[in-house]
Amino acid sequence: IRSLLVKGSLQIMKQDTDFTYYEDAYGLDYLGYDFMYDASGSGEFNREIRTYDVDLSYIITPKLALVGAARYQEFEQTGTFTADGETTDMALKYEAGGYDAGLQYQPTGKFGITVGFRFERRDVEDEVEIEEENGPTDRTGFFGTLNWKPAKAFGLTADYQYGTYKNPFTLISPTDYYRYRLTAKYRVKNFNASASYLHNKSKSDQKGESWNSDRDQFNLRMGINARKVNVYVGYSLIDVQRKGNRTVFYPPAWSGGEGSFVWDILFEGKSHLYDAGLYLDLAKAWGAGGYLNYYKNTGSWELSRTTLKAFVKYEWQCGLITQLGYRFVDYKEKKLGYTEYEAEILEISLGYRW
């Protein structure tokens, strides 16, 4: 069929991991009592993931096409964990699949719009108690995308997604999900710039308790790609807020009588990321460059991190690439101060180019 385009992919991943564990904690619990404990242990797990994807496009008319996709994933993991002399065997297995179906309309070469329907299902086979109570988790929703290129150097993309969940997997898994994204790109000669705004919102309303999450992200990047010089600068702002409430029940032995109270939960953070980089093509085989990255987070967890790297590179005629670099890292936690360090790192790397 000359009007049908089909693409598919298969990915198989296997992972075997050994790990050690240590935890030391003290403070106040949600009732205001002191607590202190430490634990240590070790374990291992084996994981296998198989993913299958198929995308298709069928041209109905020169301006209208039917688009769709199907995907399926199998996840299996088994492991053993030993902590303070007690051994626990763990296993998790799930199957997830779904499909998209929609229409794509492009009246001109500068404008196009896509709308469609989406369905996904996840079935966790080894979680017996959850499966018997809720069954598989289904997500049903729709999506839309708009592409507009009013000029050769400028393009604009907007997309929207919405979904509802039936039988969420946990109490904080979303029952509703929204996403808005707007992207603008500009390119003329050696100069390019891009800006994007992303808003994610999810909410969970189960058993009379609520959990809401809002995430806004703004990105701005500019760069110059010349024959001998590459320069870029960028800025990102990420604003996150998660809040909810849980009803906590306690037995009589803790406070003289049984009862309950509403536990209000709030986490918020605002992250600023600045970065800049430079690469110089010094000669036929020599190159040098570096980058600066600064990250600052305020809110529930205040911290900052500065990373600076400089390097020189040499490409041999046989295809071997050698690089010598220096990296400096300055990490600070503003409130607690448990983890603050400075690191100076000398890096030597080897590569090969075919």
CSV table of C-alpha atoms in Angstrom, one decimal:
chain,number,residue,atom,x,y,z
A,1,ILE,CA,0.0,0.0,0.0
A,2,ARG,CA,1.8,3.1,-1.2
A,3,SER,CA,-0.1,5.5,1.2
A,4,LEU,CA,0.7,3.5,4.3
A,5,LEU,CA,3.9,4.0,6.4
A,6,VAL,CA,4.7,1.6,9.2
A,7,LYS,CA,7.7,1.7,11.6
A,8,GLY,CA,8.5,-0.7,14.5
A,9,SER,CA,11.1,-1.2,17.1
A,10,LEU,CA,12.1,-3.8,19.7
A,11,GLN,CA,14.2,-3.2,22.8
A,12,ILE,CA,15.4,-5.9,25.3
A,13,MET,CA,17.2,-4.9,28.5
A,14,LYS,CA,18.7,-7.2,31.1
A,15,GLN,CA,20.3,-6.0,34.4
A,16,ASP,CA,22.0,-7.8,37.3
A,17,THR,CA,22.8,-5.7,40.3
A,18,ASP,CA,24.4,-6.2,43.7
A,19,PHE,CA,24.2,-3.5,46.4
A,20,THR,CA,24.9,-2.7,50.0
A,21,TYR,CA,22.6,-0.6,52.3
A,22,TYR,CA,23.1,1.5,55.4
A,23,GLU,CA,20.6,3.9,57.0
A,24,ASP,CA,20.9,6.1,60.1
A,25,ALA,CA,18.0,8.3,61.2
A,26,TYR,CA,16.7,10.2,64.2
A,27,GLY,CA,14.2,13.0,64.8
A,28,LEU,CA,10.5,13.3,65.6
A,29,ASP,CA,7.6,11.2,64.2
A,30,TYR,CA,4.2,12.6,63.1
A,31,LEU,CA,3.0,12.4,66.7
A,32,GLY,CA,5.9,14.4,68.1
A,33,TYR,CA,7.8,11.5,69.7
A,34,ASP,CA,11.5,11.0,69.5
A,35,PHE,CA,12.8,8.2,67.3
A,36,MET,CA,16.3,6.9,66.5
A,37,TYR,CA,17.4,3.8,64.5
A,38,ASP,CA,20.1,2.5,62.2
A,39,ALA,CA,20.0,-0.4,59.7
A,40,SER,CA,22.3,-2.1,57.3
A,41,GLY,CA,22.2,-4.9,54.8
A,42,SER,CA,22.9,-6.1,51.3
A,43,GLY,CA,21.0,-7.6,48.4
A,44,GLU,CA,20.8,-8.3,44.7
A,45,PHE,CA,18.1,-8.1,42.0
A,46,ASN,CA,17.7,-9.3,38.4
A,47,ARG,CA,15.6,-7.2,36.0
A,48,GLU,CA,14.4,-7.8,32.4
A,49,ILE,CA,12.4,-5.3,30.3
A,50,ARG,CA,11.0,-6.0,26.8
A,51,THR,CA,9.5,-3.1,24.8
A,52,TYR,CA,7.7,-3.3,21.5
A,53,ASP,CA,6.6,-0.2,19.5
A,54,VAL,CA,4.7,0.2,16.2
A,55,ASP,CA,3.9,3.6,14.5
A,56,LEU,CA,1.8,3.9,11.4
A,57,SER,CA,0.5,6.7,9.1
A,58,TYR,CA,-2.1,6.3,6.4
A,59,ILE,CA,-2.5,9.2,3.9
A,60,ILE,CA,-6.2,9.6,3.1
A,61,THR,CA,-5.9,12.8,1.0
A,62,PRO,CA,-2.9,15.1,0.3
A,63,LYS,CA,-3.9,17.2,3.3
A,64,LEU,CA,-5.4,14.5,5.7
A,65,ALA,CA,-3.8,11.4,7.2
A,66,LEU,CA,-4.7,8.8,9.8
A,67,VAL,CA,-2.0,8.3,12.4
A,68,GLY,CA,-1.7,5.7,15.1
A,69,ALA,CA,0.7,3.8,17.4
A,70,ALA,CA,0.7,0.7,19.5
A,71,ARG,CA,3.1,-0.3,22.3
A,72,TYR,CA,3.6,-3.2,24.7
A,73,GLN,CA,6.0,-3.7,27.6
A,74,GLU,CA,6.9,-6.6,29.8
A,75,PHE,CA,8.7,-6.0,33.1
A,76,GLU,CA,10.1,-8.8,35.4
A,77,GLN,CA,12.2,-8.3,38.5
A,78,THR,CA,13.3,-10.7,41.2
A,79,GLY,CA,15.6,-10.0,44.1
A,80,THR,CA,16.8,-10.8,47.7
A,81,PHE,CA,17.4,-8.3,50.4
A,82,THR,CA,19.0,-9.0,53.8
A,83,ALA,CA,18.8,-6.3,56.6
A,84,ASP,CA,19.9,-6.9,60.2
A,85,GLY,CA,19.9,-10.7,59.7
A,86,GLU,CA,16.5,-10.9,58.1
A,87,THR,CA,16.2,-12.0,54.5
A,88,THR,CA,13.3,-11.0,52.2
A,89,ASP,CA,12.6,-12.3,48.7
A,90,MET,CA,10.9,-9.8,46.4
A,91,ALA,CA,9.3,-10.2,43.0
A,92,LEU,CA,7.5,-7.8,40.7
A,93,LYS,CA,6.0,-8.4,37.3
A,94,TYR,CA,3.8,-6.3,35.1
A,95,GLU,CA,2.5,-5.9,31.6
A,96,ALA,CA,1.7,-2.6,30.0
A,97,GLY,CA,0.2,-1.8,26.7
A,98,GLY,CA,-1.7,0.9,24.8
A,99,TYR,CA,-2.6,2.5,21.6
A,100,ASP,CA,-3.1,6.0,20.0
A,101,ALA,CA,-5.4,6.8,17.1
A,102,GLY,CA,-5.9,10.2,15.5
A,103,LEU,CA,-6.2,12.5,12.5
A,104,GLN,CA,-3.5,14.8,11.1
A,105,TYR,CA,-4.6,17.8,9.0
A,106,GLN,CA,-2.1,20.0,7.1
A,107,PRO,CA,-3.8,22.5,4.8
A,108,THR,CA,-0.5,24.3,4.0
A,109,GLY,CA,3.2,23.6,4.4
A,110,LYS,CA,3.2,26.2,7.3
A,111,PHE,CA,0.4,24.9,9.4
A,112,GLY,CA,-0.7,21.5,10.7
A,113,ILE,CA,-2.9,20.1,13.5
A,114,THR,CA,-3.2,16.6,15.0
A,115,VAL,CA,-5.9,15.4,17.4
A,116,GLY,CA,-6.4,11.9,18.8
A,117,PHE,CA,-7.5,9.4,21.4
A,118,ARG,CA,-5.2,7.4,23.8
A,119,PHE,CA,-5.7,4.3,25.9
A,120,GLU,CA,-3.2,2.5,28.2
A,121,ARG,CA,-3.5,-0.4,30.5
A,122,ARG,CA,-1.0,-1.7,33.2
A,123,ASP,CA,-1.6,-5.1,34.9
A,124,VAL,CA,0.6,-5.9,37.9
A,125,GLU,CA,0.4,-9.7,38.2
A,126,ASP,CA,2.4,-10.2,41.4
A,127,GLU,CA,0.6,-7.6,43.6
A,128,VAL,CA,-2.1,-10.1,44.7
A,129,GLU,CA,-3.9,-7.9,47.3
A,130,ILE,CA,-4.0,-4.8,45.0
A,131,GLU,CA,-5.1,-6.9,42.0
A,132,GLU,CA,-8.0,-8.5,43.8
A,133,GLU,CA,-9.3,-5.1,45.1
A,134,ASN,CA,-8.7,-2.9,42.1
A,135,GLY,CA,-7.8,-4.8,39.0
A,136,PRO,CA,-5.5,-3.3,36.3
A,137,THR,CA,-4.9,0.4,35.9
A,138,ASP,CA,-6.5,2.0,32.8
A,139,ARG,CA,-5.7,5.4,31.4
A,140,THR,CA,-8.0,7.0,28.9
A,141,GLY,CA,-7.5,10.4,27.4
A,142,PHE,CA,-6.9,12.5,24.3
A,143,PHE,CA,-4.2,14.7,22.8
A,144,GLY,CA,-3.7,17.6,20.4
A,145,THR,CA,-0.8,19.2,18.6
A,146,LEU,CA,-0.5,22.3,16.6
A,147,ASN,CA,2.5,23.2,14.4
A,148,TRP,CA,2.9,26.7,12.8
A,149,LYS,CA,5.9,28.0,10.8
A,150,PRO,CA,5.1,31.5,9.6
A,151,ALA,CA,8.6,32.1,8.4
A,152,LYS,CA,11.6,30.0,7.3
A,153,ALA,CA,13.6,30.9,10.4
A,154,PHE,CA,10.8,30.7,13.0
A,155,GLY,CA,8.5,27.9,14.1
A,156,LEU,CA,5.9,27.4,16.9
A,157,THR,CA,4.6,24.2,18.4
A,158,ALA,CA,1.8,23.7,21.0
A,159,ASP,CA,0.4,20.5,22.4
A,160,TYR,CA,-2.0,19.4,25.1
A,161,GLN,CA,-2.7,16.1,26.8
A,162,TYR,CA,-5.4,15.0,29.2
A,163,GLY,CA,-6.0,11.6,30.8
A,164,THR,CA,-8.1,10.0,33.5
A,165,TYR,CA,-7.0,6.9,35.5
A,166,LYS,CA,-9.3,4.0,36.6
A,167,ASN,CA,-8.0,2.0,39.6
A,168,PRO,CA,-4.8,3.9,40.3
A,169,PHE,CA,-1.9,1.7,41.5
A,170,THR,CA,-1.3,3.6,44.8
A,171,LEU,CA,-3.0,6.2,47.0
A,172,ILE,CA,-0.9,9.0,45.5
A,173,SER,CA,-1.1,7.7,41.9
A,174,PRO,CA,-3.0,10.3,39.8
A,175,THR,CA,-6.7,10.0,38.9
A,176,ASP,CA,-6.4,13.0,36.5
A,177,TYR,CA,-3.5,14.3,34.5
A,178,TYR,CA,-3.0,17.4,32.3
A,179,ARG,CA,0.0,18.7,30.3
A,180,TYR,CA,0.4,21.8,28.3
A,181,ARG,CA,3.6,22.6,26.3
A,182,LEU,CA,4.5,25.6,24.1
A,183,THR,CA,7.8,25.6,22.1
A,184,ALA,CA,9.3,28.3,19.9
A,185,LYS,CA,12.4,28.0,17.7
A,186,TYR,CA,14.4,30.6,15.7
A,187,ARG,CA,17.4,30.0,13.5
A,188,VAL,CA,19.2,32.3,11.0
A,189,LYS,CA,22.6,31.5,9.6
A,190,ASN,CA,24.8,30.4,12.5
A,191,PHE,CA,22.6,31.7,15.3
A,192,ASN,CA,19.8,29.6,16.9
A,193,ALA,CA,17.5,30.3,19.8
A,194,SER,CA,14.7,28.3,21.5
A,195,ALA,CA,12.2,28.8,24.3
A,196,SER,CA,9.7,26.5,25.8
A,197,TYR,CA,7.1,26.4,28.6
A,198,LEU,CA,5.7,23.2,30.1
A,199,HIS,CA,3.0,22.8,32.7
A,200,ASN,CA,2.2,19.4,34.3
A,201,LYS,CA,-0.7,19.0,36.7
A,202,SER,CA,-1.9,15.8,38.3
A,203,LYS,CA,-4.4,15.1,41.1
A,204,SER,CA,-5.5,12.1,43.1
A,205,ASP,CA,-8.8,11.9,44.8
A,206,GLN,CA,-9.2,8.5,46.4
A,207,LYS,CA,-11.0,7.3,49.6
A,208,GLY,CA,-11.7,10.9,50.7
A,209,GLU,CA,-8.0,11.9,50.6
A,210,SER,CA,-6.4,14.2,48.1
A,211,TRP,CA,-2.9,14.6,46.5
A,212,ASN,CA,-2.2,17.4,44.0
A,213,SER,CA,1.0,18.1,42.0
A,214,ASP,CA,1.8,21.1,39.9
A,215,ARG,CA,5.0,21.6,37.9
A,216,ASP,CA,5.9,24.6,35.7
A,217,GLN,CA,9.1,24.7,33.6
A,218,PHE,CA,10.5,27.4,31.4
A,219,ASN,CA,13.6,27.0,29.2
A,220,LEU,CA,15.6,29.5,27.1
A,221,ARG,CA,18.7,28.7,25.1
A,222,MET,CA,20.8,30.5,22.5
A,223,GLY,CA,23.9,29.5,20.6
A,224,ILE,CA,26.2,30.2,17.7
A,225,ASN,CA,27.6,27.4,15.7
A,226,ALA,CA,30.4,28.7,13.5
A,227,ARG,CA,33.1,26.8,11.7
A,228,LYS,CA,35.7,27.4,14.3
A,229,VAL,CA,33.7,28.4,17.4
A,230,ASN,CA,30.6,27.0,19.2
A,231,VAL,CA,29.1,29.1,22.0
A,232,TYR,CA,25.8,28.5,23.9
A,233,VAL,CA,24.1,30.0,26.9
A,234,GLY,CA,20.9,28.7,28.7
A,235,TYR,CA,18.5,29.2,31.5
A,236,SER,CA,15.8,27.0,33.1
A,237,LEU,CA,13.3,27.7,35.8
A,238,ILE,CA,11.4,24.8,37.4
A,239,ASP,CA,8.7,25.5,39.9
A,240,VAL,CA,7.2,22.5,41.7
A,241,GLN,CA,4.5,22.2,44.4
A,242,ARG,CA,3.0,19.0,45.8
A,243,LYS,CA,0.4,19.0,48.5
A,244,GLY,CA,-2.1,16.6,50.0
A,245,ASN,CA,-3.8,15.3,53.1
A,246,ARG,CA,-3.9,12.0,54.8
A,247,THR,CA,-6.1,10.7,57.7
A,248,VAL,CA,-3.9,9.0,60.3
A,249,PHE,CA,-5.5,6.6,62.8
A,250,TYR,CA,-3.7,5.7,66.0
A,251,PRO,CA,-4.5,3.0,68.6
A,252,PRO,CA,-5.3,3.7,72.3
A,253,ALA,CA,-1.8,2.8,73.6
A,254,TRP,CA,-0.1,5.8,72.0
A,255,SER,CA,-2.0,8.7,73.5
A,256,GLY,CA,-4.4,7.5,76.1
A,257,GLY,CA,-7.2,6.9,73.6
A,258,GLU,CA,-7.7,6.0,70.0
A,259,GLY,CA,-8.4,8.7,67.5
A,260,SER,CA,-7.4,10.2,64.2
A,261,PHE,CA,-6.1,13.4,62.7
A,262,VAL,CA,-5.6,14.9,59.2
A,263,TRP,CA,-1.9,15.1,58.2
A,264,ASP,CA,-1.3,18.0,55.8
A,265,ILE,CA,1.6,17.4,53.4
A,266,LEU,CA,3.4,20.2,51.5
A,267,PHE,CA,6.5,20.1,49.4
A,268,GLU,CA,7.6,23.0,47.2
A,269,GLY,CA,10.7,24.0,45.3
A,270,LYS,CA,11.9,26.5,42.8
A,271,SER,CA,15.0,25.7,40.8
A,272,HIS,CA,17.1,28.0,38.7
A,273,LEU,CA,19.7,26.5,36.3
A,274,TYR,CA,22.2,28.6,34.4
A,275,ASP,CA,24.7,27.1,31.9
A,276,ALA,CA,27.1,28.3,29.3
A,277,GLY,CA,29.7,26.6,27.1
A,278,LEU,CA,32.4,27.3,24.6
A,279,TYR,CA,34.3,25.1,22.1
A,280,LEU,CA,37.2,26.3,19.9
A,281,ASP,CA,38.6,24.4,16.9
A,282,LEU,CA,42.3,25.5,17.4
A,283,ALA,CA,43.9,23.5,14.6
A,284,LYS,CA,43.4,20.5,12.4
A,285,ALA,CA,43.7,18.1,15.3
A,286,TRP,CA,43.5,20.3,18.4
A,287,GLY,CA,40.4,21.6,20.2
A,288,ALA,CA,39.6,23.2,23.5
A,289,GLY,CA,36.5,24.2,25.4
A,290,GLY,CA,34.7,24.3,28.7
A,291,TYR,CA,31.4,24.9,30.4
A,292,LEU,CA,29.9,26.5,33.5
A,293,ASN,CA,26.8,25.2,35.2
A,294,TYR,CA,25.1,26.8,38.2
A,295,TYR,CA,22.0,25.3,40.0
A,296,LYS,CA,20.1,26.8,42.9
A,297,ASN,CA,17.0,25.4,44.6
A,298,THR,CA,14.8,27.1,47.2
A,299,GLY,CA,11.8,25.9,49.1
A,300,SER,CA,11.5,22.7,51.1
A,301,TRP,CA,15.1,21.7,50.2
A,302,GLU,CA,17.5,24.6,49.7
A,303,LEU,CA,20.8,23.8,48.0
A,304,SER,CA,23.2,25.1,45.3
A,305,ARG,CA,25.7,23.5,43.0
A,306,THR,CA,28.4,25.0,40.8
A,307,THR,CA,30.2,23.0,38.2
A,308,LEU,CA,33.1,24.3,36.0
A,309,LYS,CA,35.0,22.3,33.5
A,310,ALA,CA,37.8,23.0,31.0
A,311,PHE,CA,39.5,20.6,28.6
A,312,VAL,CA,41.8,20.2,25.6
A,313,LYS,CA,41.3,17.5,22.9
A,314,TYR,CA,43.5,15.9,20.3
A,315,GLU,CA,42.3,13.7,17.4
A,316,TRP,CA,44.9,11.3,16.0
A,317,GLN,CA,45.0,10.3,12.3
A,318,CYS,CA,44.1,6.7,13.2
A,319,GLY,CA,40.7,7.8,14.7
A,320,LEU,CA,41.8,7.8,18.4
A,321,ILE,CA,40.6,10.8,20.4
A,322,THR,CA,42.3,11.8,23.7
A,323,GLN,CA,41.1,14.5,26.1
A,324,LEU,CA,42.5,16.0,29.2
A,325,GLY,CA,40.2,18.0,31.5
A,326,TYR,CA,39.8,19.7,34.8
A,327,ARG,CA,36.5,19.9,36.7
A,328,PHE,CA,35.6,21.8,39.8
A,329,VAL,CA,32.4,21.2,41.8
A,330,ASP,CA,31.0,23.3,44.7
A,331,TYR,CA,28.0,21.8,46.5
A,332,LYS,CA,26.1,23.4,49.4
A,333,GLU,CA,23.0,22.6,51.4
A,334,LYS,CA,21.6,25.9,52.7
A,335,LYS,CA,19.4,24.8,55.6
A,336,LEU,CA,20.6,21.5,57.0
A,337,GLY,CA,24.2,21.6,55.9
A,338,TYR,CA,24.7,17.9,56.2
A,339,THR,CA,26.4,17.6,52.7
A,340,GLU,CA,28.7,20.4,51.7
A,341,TYR,CA,31.8,19.8,49.7
A,342,GLU,CA,34.2,21.1,47.1
A,343,ALA,CA,35.9,18.7,44.6
A,344,GLU,CA,38.7,19.2,42.1
A,345,ILE,CA,38.8,16.4,39.5
A,346,LEU,CA,41.4,15.7,36.8
A,347,GLU,CA,39.9,13.7,33.9
A,348,ILE,CA,41.7,11.7,31.2
A,349,SER,CA,39.5,10.1,28.5
A,350,LEU,CA,40.1,8.0,25.4
A,351,GLY,CA,37.7,7.5,22.4
A,352,TYR,CA,37.7,6.2,18.9
A,353,ARG,CA,35.9,7.6,15.9
A,354,TRP,CA,35.0,5.5,12.8
